[in-house]
C-alpha positions as CSV (number, residue, x, y, z in Angstrom):
1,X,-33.0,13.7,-22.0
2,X,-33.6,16.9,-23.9
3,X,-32.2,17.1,-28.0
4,X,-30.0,19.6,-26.5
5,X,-28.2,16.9,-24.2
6,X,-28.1,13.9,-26.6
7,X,-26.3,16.3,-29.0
8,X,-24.0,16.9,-26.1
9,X,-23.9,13.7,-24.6
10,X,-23.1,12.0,-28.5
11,X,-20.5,14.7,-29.1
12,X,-18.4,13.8,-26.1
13,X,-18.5,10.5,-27.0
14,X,-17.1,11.5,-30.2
15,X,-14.7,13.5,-28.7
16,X,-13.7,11.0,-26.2
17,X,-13.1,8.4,-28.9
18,X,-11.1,10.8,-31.3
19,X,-8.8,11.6,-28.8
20,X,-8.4,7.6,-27.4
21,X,-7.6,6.1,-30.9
22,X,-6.1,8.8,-33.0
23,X,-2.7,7.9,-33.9
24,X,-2.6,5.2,-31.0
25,X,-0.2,3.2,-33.2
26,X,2.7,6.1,-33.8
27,X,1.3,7.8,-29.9
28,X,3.2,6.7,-27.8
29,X,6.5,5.9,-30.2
30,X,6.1,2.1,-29.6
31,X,5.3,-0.1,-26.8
32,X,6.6,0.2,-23.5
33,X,7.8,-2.6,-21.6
34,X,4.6,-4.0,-20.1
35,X,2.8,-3.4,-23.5
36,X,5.7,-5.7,-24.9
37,X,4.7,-8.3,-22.1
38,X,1.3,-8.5,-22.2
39,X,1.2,-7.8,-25.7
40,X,3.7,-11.3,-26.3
41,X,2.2,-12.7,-23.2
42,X,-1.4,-12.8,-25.2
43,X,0.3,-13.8,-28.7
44,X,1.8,-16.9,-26.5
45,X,-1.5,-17.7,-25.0
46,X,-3.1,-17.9,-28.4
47,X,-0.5,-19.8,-30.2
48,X,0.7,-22.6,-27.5
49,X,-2.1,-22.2,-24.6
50,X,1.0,-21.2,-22.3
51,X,2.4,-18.1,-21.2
52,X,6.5,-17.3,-21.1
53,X,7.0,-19.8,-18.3
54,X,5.1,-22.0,-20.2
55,X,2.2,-22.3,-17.0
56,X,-1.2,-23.4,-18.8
57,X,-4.1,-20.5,-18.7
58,X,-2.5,-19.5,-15.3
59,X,-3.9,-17.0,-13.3
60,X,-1.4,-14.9,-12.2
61,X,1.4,-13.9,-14.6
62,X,5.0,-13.9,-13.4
63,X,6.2,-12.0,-16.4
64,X,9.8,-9.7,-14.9
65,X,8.8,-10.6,-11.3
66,X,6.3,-8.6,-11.1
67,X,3.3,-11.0,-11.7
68,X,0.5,-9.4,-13.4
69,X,-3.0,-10.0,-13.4
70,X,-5.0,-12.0,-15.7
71,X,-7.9,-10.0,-16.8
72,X,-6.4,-7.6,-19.3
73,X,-4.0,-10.0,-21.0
74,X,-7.4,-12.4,-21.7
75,X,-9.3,-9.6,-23.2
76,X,-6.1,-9.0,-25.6
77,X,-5.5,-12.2,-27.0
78,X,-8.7,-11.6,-29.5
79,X,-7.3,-8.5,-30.2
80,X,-4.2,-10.5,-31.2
81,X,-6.1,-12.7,-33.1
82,X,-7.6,-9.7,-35.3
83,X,-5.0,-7.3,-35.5
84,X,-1.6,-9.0,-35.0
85,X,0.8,-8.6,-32.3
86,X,1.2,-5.0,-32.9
87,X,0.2,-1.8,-30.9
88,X,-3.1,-1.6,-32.1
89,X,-3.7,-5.3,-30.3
90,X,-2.5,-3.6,-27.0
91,X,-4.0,-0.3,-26.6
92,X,-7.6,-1.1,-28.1
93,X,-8.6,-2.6,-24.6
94,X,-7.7,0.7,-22.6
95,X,-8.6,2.9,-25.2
96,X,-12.5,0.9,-25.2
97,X,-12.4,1.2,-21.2
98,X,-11.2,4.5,-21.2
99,X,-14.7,5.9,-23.2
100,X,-16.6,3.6,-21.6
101,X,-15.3,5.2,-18.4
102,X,-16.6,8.9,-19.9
103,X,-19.9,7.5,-20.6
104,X,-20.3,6.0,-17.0
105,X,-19.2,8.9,-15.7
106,X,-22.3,10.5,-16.8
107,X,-24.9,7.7,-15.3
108,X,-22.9,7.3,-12.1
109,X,-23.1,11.6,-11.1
110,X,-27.1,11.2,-12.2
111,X,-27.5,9.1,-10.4
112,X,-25.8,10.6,-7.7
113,X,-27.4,13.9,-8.3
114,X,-30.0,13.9,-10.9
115,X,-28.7,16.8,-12.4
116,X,-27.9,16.3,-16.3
117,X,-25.7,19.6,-16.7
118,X,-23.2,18.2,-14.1
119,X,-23.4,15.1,-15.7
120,X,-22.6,16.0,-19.2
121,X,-19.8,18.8,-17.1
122,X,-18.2,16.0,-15.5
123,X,-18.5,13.5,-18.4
124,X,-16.5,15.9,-20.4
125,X,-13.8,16.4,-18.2
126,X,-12.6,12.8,-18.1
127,X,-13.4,12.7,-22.0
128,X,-10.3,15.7,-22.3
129,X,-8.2,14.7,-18.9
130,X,-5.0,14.5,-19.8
131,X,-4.6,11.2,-16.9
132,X,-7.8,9.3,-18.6
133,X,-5.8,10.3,-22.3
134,X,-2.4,9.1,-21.7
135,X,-3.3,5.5,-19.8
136,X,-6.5,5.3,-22.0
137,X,-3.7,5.4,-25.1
138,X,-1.4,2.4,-23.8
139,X,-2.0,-1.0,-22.2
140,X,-3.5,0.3,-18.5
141,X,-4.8,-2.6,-16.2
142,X,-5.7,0.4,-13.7
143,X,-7.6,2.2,-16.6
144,X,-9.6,-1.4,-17.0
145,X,-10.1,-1.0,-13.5
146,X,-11.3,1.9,-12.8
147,X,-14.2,1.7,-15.4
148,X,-15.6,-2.2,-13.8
149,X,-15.6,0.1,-10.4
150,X,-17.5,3.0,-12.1
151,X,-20.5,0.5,-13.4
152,X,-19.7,-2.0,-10.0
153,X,-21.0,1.3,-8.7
154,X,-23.8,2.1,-11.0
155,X,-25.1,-1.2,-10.4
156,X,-24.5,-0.8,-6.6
157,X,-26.8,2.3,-6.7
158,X,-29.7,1.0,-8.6
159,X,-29.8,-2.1,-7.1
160,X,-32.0,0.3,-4.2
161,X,-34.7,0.1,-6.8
162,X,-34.3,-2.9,-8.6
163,X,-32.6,-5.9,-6.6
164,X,-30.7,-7.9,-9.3
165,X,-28.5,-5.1,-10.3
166,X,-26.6,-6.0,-7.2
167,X,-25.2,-9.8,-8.5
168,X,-23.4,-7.2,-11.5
169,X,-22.4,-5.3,-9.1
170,X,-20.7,-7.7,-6.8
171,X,-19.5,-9.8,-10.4
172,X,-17.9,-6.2,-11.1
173,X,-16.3,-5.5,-8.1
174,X,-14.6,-8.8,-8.0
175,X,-13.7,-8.7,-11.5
176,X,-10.9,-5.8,-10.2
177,X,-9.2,-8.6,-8.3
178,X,-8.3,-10.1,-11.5
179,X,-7.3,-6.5,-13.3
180,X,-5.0,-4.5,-11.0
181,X,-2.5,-5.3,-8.1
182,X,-3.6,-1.7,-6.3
183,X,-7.2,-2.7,-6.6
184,X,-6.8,-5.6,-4.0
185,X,-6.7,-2.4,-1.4
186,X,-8.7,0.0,-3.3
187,X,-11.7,-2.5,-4.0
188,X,-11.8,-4.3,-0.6
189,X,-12.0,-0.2,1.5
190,X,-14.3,0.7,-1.3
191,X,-16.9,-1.8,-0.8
192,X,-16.6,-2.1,3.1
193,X,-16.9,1.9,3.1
194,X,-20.4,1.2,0.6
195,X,-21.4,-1.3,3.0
196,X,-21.3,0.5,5.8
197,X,-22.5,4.4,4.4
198,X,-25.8,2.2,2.7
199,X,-26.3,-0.3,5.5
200,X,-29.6,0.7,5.7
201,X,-30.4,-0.2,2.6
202,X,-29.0,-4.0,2.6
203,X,-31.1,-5.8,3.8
204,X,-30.7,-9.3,4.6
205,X,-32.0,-10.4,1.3
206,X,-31.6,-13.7,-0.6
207,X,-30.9,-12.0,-3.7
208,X,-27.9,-9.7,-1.6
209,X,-26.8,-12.4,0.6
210,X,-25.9,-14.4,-3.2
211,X,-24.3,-11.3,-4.2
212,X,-22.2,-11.4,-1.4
213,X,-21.0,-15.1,-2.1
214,X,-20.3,-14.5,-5.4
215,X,-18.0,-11.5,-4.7
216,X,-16.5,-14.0,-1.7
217,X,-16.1,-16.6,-4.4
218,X,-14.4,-14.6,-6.9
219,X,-12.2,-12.6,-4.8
220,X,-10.9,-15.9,-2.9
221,X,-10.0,-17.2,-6.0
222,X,-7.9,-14.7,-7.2
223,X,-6.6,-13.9,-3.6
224,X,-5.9,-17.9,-3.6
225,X,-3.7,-17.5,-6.6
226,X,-1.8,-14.5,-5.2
227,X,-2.0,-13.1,-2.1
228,X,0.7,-15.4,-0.3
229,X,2.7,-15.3,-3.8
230,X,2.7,-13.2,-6.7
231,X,1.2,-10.3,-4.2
232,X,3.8,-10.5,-1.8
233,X,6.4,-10.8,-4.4
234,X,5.5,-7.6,-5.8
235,X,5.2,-5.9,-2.8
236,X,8.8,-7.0,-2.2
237,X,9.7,-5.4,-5.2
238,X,7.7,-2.1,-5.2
239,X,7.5,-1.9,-1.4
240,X,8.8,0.7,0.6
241,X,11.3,-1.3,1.6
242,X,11.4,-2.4,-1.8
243,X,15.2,-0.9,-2.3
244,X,17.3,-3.0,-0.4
245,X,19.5,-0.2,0.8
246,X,16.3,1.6,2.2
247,X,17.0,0.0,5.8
248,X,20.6,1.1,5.9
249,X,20.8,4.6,4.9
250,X,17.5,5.5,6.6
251,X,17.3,3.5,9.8
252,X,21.1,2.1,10.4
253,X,22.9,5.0,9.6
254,X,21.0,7.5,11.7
255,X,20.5,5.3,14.7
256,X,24.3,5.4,14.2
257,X,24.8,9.0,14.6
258,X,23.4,8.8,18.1
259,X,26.0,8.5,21.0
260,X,24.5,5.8,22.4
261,X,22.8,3.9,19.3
262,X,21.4,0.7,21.3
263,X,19.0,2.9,23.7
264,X,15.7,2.1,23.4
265,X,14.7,5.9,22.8
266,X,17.1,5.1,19.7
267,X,15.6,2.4,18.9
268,X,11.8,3.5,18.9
269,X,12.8,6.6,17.0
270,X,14.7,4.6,13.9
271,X,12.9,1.5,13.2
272,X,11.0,0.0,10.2
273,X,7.5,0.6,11.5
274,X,8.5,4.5,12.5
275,X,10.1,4.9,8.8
276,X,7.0,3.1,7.2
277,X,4.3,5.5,9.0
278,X,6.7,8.3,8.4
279,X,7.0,7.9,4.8
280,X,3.2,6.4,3.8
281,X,2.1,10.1,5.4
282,X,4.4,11.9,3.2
283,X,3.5,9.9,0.1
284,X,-0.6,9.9,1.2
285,X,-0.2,13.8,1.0
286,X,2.3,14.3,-2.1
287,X,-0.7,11.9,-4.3
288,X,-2.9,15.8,-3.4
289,X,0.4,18.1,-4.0
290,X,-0.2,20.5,-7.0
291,X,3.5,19.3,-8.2
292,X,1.9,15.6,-8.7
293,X,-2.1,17.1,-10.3
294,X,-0.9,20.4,-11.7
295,X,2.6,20.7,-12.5
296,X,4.7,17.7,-13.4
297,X,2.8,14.0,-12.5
298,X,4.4,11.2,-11.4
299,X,8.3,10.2,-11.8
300,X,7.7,7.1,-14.4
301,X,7.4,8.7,-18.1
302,X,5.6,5.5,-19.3
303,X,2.5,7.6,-17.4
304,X,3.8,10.9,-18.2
305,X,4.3,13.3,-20.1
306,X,7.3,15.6,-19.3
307,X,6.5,18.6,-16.8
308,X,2.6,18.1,-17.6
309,X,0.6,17.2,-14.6
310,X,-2.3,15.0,-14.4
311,X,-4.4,17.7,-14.6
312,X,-5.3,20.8,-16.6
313,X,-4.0,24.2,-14.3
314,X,-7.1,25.6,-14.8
315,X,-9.1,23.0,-13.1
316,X,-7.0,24.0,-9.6
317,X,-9.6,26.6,-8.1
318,X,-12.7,24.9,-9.6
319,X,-11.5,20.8,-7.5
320,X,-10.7,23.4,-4.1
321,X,-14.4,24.9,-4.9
322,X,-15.8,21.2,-5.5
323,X,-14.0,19.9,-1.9
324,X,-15.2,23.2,-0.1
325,X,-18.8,21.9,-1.6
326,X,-19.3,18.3,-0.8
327,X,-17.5,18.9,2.7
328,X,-19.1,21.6,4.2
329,X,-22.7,22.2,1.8
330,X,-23.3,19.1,0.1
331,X,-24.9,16.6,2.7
332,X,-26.2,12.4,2.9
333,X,-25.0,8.9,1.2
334,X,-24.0,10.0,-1.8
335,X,-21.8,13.0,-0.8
336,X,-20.1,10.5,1.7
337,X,-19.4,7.9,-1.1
338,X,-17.6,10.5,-3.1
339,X,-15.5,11.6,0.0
340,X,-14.7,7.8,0.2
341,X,-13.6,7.2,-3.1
342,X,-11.4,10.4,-3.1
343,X,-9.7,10.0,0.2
344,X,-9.2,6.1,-0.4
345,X,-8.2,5.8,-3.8
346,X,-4.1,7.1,-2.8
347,X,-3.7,4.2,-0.2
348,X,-2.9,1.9,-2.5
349,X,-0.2,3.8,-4.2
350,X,1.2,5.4,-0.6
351,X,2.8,2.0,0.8
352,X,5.3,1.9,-2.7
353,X,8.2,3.1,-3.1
354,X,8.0,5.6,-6.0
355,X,5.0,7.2,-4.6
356,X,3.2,9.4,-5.6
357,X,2.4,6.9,-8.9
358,X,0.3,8.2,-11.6
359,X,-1.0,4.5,-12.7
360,X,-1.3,3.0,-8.9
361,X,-3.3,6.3,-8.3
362,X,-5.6,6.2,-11.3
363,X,-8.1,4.6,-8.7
364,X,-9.5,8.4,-8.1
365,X,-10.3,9.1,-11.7
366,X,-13.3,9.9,-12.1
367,X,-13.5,11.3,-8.8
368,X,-11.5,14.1,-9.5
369,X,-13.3,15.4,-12.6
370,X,-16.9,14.7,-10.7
371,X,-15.7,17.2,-7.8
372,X,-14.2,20.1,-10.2
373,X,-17.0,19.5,-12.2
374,X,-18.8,20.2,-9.1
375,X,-17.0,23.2,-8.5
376,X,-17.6,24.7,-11.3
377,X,-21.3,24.0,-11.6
378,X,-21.5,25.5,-8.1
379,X,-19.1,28.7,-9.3
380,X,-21.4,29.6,-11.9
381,X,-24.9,28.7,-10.8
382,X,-24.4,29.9,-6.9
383,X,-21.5,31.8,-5.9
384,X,-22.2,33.9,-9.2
385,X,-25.0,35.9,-9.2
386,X,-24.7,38.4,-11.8
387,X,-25.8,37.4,-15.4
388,X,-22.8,39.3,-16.4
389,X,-20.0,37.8,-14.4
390,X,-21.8,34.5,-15.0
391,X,-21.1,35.0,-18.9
392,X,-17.6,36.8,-18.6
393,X,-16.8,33.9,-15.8
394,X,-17.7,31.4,-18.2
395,X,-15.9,33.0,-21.5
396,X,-12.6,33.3,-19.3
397,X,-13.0,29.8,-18.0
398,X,-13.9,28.4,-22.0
399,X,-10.9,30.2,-23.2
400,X,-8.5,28.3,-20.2
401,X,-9.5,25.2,-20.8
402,X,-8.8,25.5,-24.4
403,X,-5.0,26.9,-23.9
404,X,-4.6,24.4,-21.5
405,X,-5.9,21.8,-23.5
406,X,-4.1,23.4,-26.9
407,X,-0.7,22.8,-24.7
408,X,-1.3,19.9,-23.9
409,X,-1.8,18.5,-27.4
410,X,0.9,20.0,-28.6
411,X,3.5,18.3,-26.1
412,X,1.6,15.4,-26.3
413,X,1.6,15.0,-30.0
414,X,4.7,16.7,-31.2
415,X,7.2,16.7,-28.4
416,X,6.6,13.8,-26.7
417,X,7.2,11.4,-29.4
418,X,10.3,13.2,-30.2
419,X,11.8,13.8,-26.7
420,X,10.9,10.9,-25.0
421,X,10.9,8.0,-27.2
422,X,13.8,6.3,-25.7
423,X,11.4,5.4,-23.0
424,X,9.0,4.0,-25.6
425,X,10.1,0.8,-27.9
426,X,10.6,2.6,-31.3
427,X,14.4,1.7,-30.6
428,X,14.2,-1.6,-29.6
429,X,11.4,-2.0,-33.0
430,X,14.5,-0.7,-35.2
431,X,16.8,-2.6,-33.7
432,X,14.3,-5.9,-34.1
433,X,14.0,-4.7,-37.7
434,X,18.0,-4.5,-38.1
435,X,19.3,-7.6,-36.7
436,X,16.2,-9.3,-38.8
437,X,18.5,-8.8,-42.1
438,X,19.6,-11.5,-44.0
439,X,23.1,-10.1,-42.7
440,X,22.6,-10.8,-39.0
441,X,19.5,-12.7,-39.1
442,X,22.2,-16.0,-38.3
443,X,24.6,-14.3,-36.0
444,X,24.7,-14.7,-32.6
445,X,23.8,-11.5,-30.8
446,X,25.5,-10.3,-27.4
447,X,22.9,-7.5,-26.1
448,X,23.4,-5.3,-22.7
449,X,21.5,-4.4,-19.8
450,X,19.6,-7.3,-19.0
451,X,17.8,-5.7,-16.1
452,X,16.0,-3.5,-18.7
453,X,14.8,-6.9,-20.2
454,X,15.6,-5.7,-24.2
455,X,14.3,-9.4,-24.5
456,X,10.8,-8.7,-24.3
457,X,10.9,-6.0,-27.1
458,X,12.5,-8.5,-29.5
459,X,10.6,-11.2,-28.5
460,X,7.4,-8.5,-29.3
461,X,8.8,-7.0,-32.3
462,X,9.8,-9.9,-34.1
463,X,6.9,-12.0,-33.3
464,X,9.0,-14.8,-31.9
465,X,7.6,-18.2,-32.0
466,X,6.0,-18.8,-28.2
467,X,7.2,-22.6,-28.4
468,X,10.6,-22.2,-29.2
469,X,10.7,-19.8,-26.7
470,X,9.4,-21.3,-23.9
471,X,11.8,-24.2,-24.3
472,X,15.0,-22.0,-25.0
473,X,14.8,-19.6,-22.8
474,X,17.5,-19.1,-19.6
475,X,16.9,-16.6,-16.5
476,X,18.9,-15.7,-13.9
477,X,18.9,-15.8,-10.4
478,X,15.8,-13.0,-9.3
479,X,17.2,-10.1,-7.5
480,X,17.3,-8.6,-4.2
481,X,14.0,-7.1,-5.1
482,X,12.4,-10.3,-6.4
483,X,12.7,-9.1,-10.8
484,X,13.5,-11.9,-13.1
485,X,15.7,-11.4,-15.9
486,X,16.2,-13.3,-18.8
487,X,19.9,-14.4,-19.7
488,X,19.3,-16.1,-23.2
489,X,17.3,-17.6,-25.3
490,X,17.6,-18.7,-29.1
491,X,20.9,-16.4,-30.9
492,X,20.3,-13.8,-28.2
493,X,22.4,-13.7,-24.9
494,X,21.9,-10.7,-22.5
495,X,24.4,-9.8,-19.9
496,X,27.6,-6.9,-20.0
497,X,29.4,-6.5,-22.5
498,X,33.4,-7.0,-22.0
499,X,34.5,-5.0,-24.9
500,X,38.1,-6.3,-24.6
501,X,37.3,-10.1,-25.2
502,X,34.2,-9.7,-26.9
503,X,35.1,-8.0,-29.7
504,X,36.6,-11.0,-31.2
505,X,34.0,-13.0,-30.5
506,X,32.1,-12.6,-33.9
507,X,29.0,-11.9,-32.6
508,X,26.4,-9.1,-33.1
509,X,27.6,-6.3,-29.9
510,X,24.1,-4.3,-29.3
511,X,24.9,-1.5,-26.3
512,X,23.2,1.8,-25.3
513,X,25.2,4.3,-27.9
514,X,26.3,6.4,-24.7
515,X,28.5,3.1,-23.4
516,X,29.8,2.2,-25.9
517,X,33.6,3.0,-25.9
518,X,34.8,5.7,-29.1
519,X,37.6,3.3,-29.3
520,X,35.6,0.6,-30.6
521,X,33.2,3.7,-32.5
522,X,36.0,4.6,-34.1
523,X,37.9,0.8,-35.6
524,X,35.1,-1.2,-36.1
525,X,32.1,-1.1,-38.0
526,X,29.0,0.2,-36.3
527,X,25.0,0.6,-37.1
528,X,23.1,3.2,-34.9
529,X,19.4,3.3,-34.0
530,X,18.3,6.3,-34.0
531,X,15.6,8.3,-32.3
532,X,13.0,10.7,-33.9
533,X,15.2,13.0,-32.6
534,X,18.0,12.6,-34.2
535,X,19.6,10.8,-30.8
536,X,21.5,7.5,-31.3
537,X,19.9,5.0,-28.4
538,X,21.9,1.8,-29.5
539,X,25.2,1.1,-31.3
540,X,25.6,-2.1,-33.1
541,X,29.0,-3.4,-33.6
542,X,29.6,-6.5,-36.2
543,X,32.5,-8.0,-34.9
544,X,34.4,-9.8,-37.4
């Protein structure tokens, strides 16, 4: 590598760790409610050897009812150990994974292409993506992911020269298993697909044929833990038939409207697997819409920003240029493994019910920056022939990404902590803070919402003690789409408020400000958490 590219090379790296750590504590405006999980999940681990269910080392957490994966809850509890049970603990695993994705970025396209100016091109467009910034910033198990598939991948591709490479790789590839829920699709196509575009190159060797076992070995053991459990549990819950109601208004009702609802034409027409096709399509082709990549993301704003897609506008023409490329110029192996990463990685996300999902999609990051970066190595080196227009092309294109990447700072950093924080935890870390004083620290405290589970922020933000915990702590029933809440545990007891019986009950009253009647604003005496934007997100009433 030329001085030149170092420099460039080191200077992204830079770049790519600025932009991952600075302000990661105040950046997002407190944890979110996985963060809170994992984050308390890890503090219980290292303190009793038991998570909140008080299982031993499991691996598979139940957590809400959503069972999470083992892997990035392990690699926190260290950074418990060191930094606390605090946001810093959280975020430094994704914010690590999320340079060390940038880097292999770099490696996997020269190896791919042997071209170090594409490289260093695409490298630097996962480095300032706002996607890889935002889950690289918070707890991401599909950030984790996605870099143990980048080097799985590395690995994969060397191994053609040197044959132990592949036991990392298949080590790798497993290892996704154990980080993300979408990767138990993603993975398994991914590796069939590089099975089947390399077969010529895998031999029946001793060294491939162990690789293969190992992969077997790992994956079965994970799949052994959750595939007839926690999987299908969370499937149940994030399904597309994950809303109860789904089957009713959109299969019931219409077959309804037809004069004679028990024909079979009926009948073929409205039924689950009809609805299911119907609506993984739609989702499959919203995950390439320019509303999801360009214009406003995904629906969840703990992976958003508001109206900020998941890409820079100014990348647009240059990922159509990079498709037109690799499908119609760009031919072999390697073109087809990019192809099969791109058009795979949206499966995953398509069969849930909030599709498209900016963190069940992540899966095609760093696809997406390797093709623009494709397209625009290809706009300025071939379709440009003019030193001129190259230059002017390149000025115009320079000065884009910076607006676009000015803007996005700037919501990033200034109004998203301000306008969206009450989907963050600084709230529920105010409210933690409040009913800590010495004048509420012994009350009893009555807190609403329990399908929002508030208890994991307190549990979080006030470091509870993991023993008492696990021994105190009361659920109810799991819901129609398999979600656990907690009831009580300790002082605190979650459920409705009645606000005509329990005002005399000389408890602590914590509600969402906007629910709480003015009546009881009004007589009794109140406390409001605030937001940095001068909104009130909870009221506290001290009932006498």
């Amino acid at each position: 590598m030329s001085r030149k590219n170092l420099f460039t090379f080191i200077l992204i790296i830079i770049v790519a760790s600025f932009l991952r750590f600075y302000r990661i504590i105040e950046v997002p405006p407190g944890v979110n409610q996985d963060e809170a999980s994992i984050g308390y999940t890890a503090y219980s681990l290292l303190h009793t050897g038991k998570d909140e269910y008080g299982k031993f080392f499991p691996l598979s957490f139940e957590s809400f009812g959503d069972w999470k994966l083992p892997f990035y809850i392990y690699i926190t509890l260290p950074m418990v150990y060191f930094f606390g049970l605090t946001e810093q603990a959280v975020r430094t695993p994704s914010a690590i994974f999320g340079i060390l994705s940038v880097v292999g970025t770099f490696f996997l396209v020269q190896l791919l292409f042997k071209n170090k100016v594409l490289s260093l091109i695409s490298m630097f467009l996962v480095a300032i993506s706002p996607w890889s910034l935002h889950l690289s910033r918070v707890e991401s198990e599909s950030n984790t992911a996605v870099f143990t598939i980048i080097l799985g991948t590395i690995f994969f591709l060397k191994s053609f020269r040197t044959k132990g490479w592949i036991i990392l790789s298949s080590i790798l590839f497993a290892l996704t298993y154990f980080t993300y829920a979408g990767n138990h699709i993603f993975t398994t196509l991914f590796v069939l697909g590089l099975i089947f575009i390399y077969r010529a190159q895998l031999s029946k060797t001793r060294l491939n044929i162990i690789a293969l076992v190992i992969f077997l070995c790992f994956s079965g053991l994970i799949f052994y833990s959750t595939l007839f459990g926690a999987d299908a549990t969370k499937l149940a819950g994030i399904g597309i038939f994950g809303d109860p109601s789904i089957v009713h208004s959109k299969i019931e009702i219409p077959r309804t409207e037809h004069p004679k609802p028990d024909y079979l034409l009926t009948k073929i027409v409205h039924n689950r697997v009809v609805f299911a096709a119907e609506r993984f399509f739609q989702n499959y082709l919203n995950a390439f819409s320019p509303q999801f990549l360009f214009i406003k993301g995904g629906e969840n704003r703990a992976h958003n920003i508001l109206n900020f897609g998941n890409m820079y506008l100014v990348e647009a023409p240059f990922l159509f240029l990079g498709l037109v490329y690799l499908l119609f110029f760009k031919k072999g192996k390697d073109r087809n493994l990019l192809l099969l990463w791109f058009f795979i990685a949206p499966i995953a996300a398509s069969i849930t019910k909030d599709a498209p999902h900016t963190n069940r999609m992540f899966a095609i990051v760093p696809v997406l920056q390797i093709v623009t970066g494709l397209g625009i190595y290809w706009f300025l080196n071939d379709l440009l022939k003019q030193k001129i227009l190259k230059s002017a092309a390149f000025i115009i294109m320079c000065l884009l990404f910076v607006l676009n990447f000015s803007i996005y700072m700037d919501r990033y950093y200034v109004h998203f902590p301000k306008h969206e924080a009450q989907s963050w935890g600084i709230g529920y870390e105010a409210l933690s803070k409040l009913l800590s004083q010495p004048a509420f620290a012994e009350k009893k405290v009555i807190m609403a919402r329990p399908e929002y589970s508030p208890y994991i922020h307190l549990l979080f933000y006030s470091r509870y003690d993991p023993d008492l915990y696990q021994k105190q702590a009361m659920r109810y029933l799991p819901t129609a789409d398999k979600f656990v809440h907690v009831k009580e545990f300790g002082r605190y007891e979650f459920r409705e408020i009645n606000w005509q019986k329990d005002i005399n009950s000389r408890a602590i009253l914590v509600d969402w400000t906007s629910r709480v009647p003015e009546s009881v604003k009004k007589d009794m005496e109140i406390t409001e958490i605030t937001l940095p934007n001068g909104e009130s997100m909870f009221t506290v009433v001290e009932t006498r």
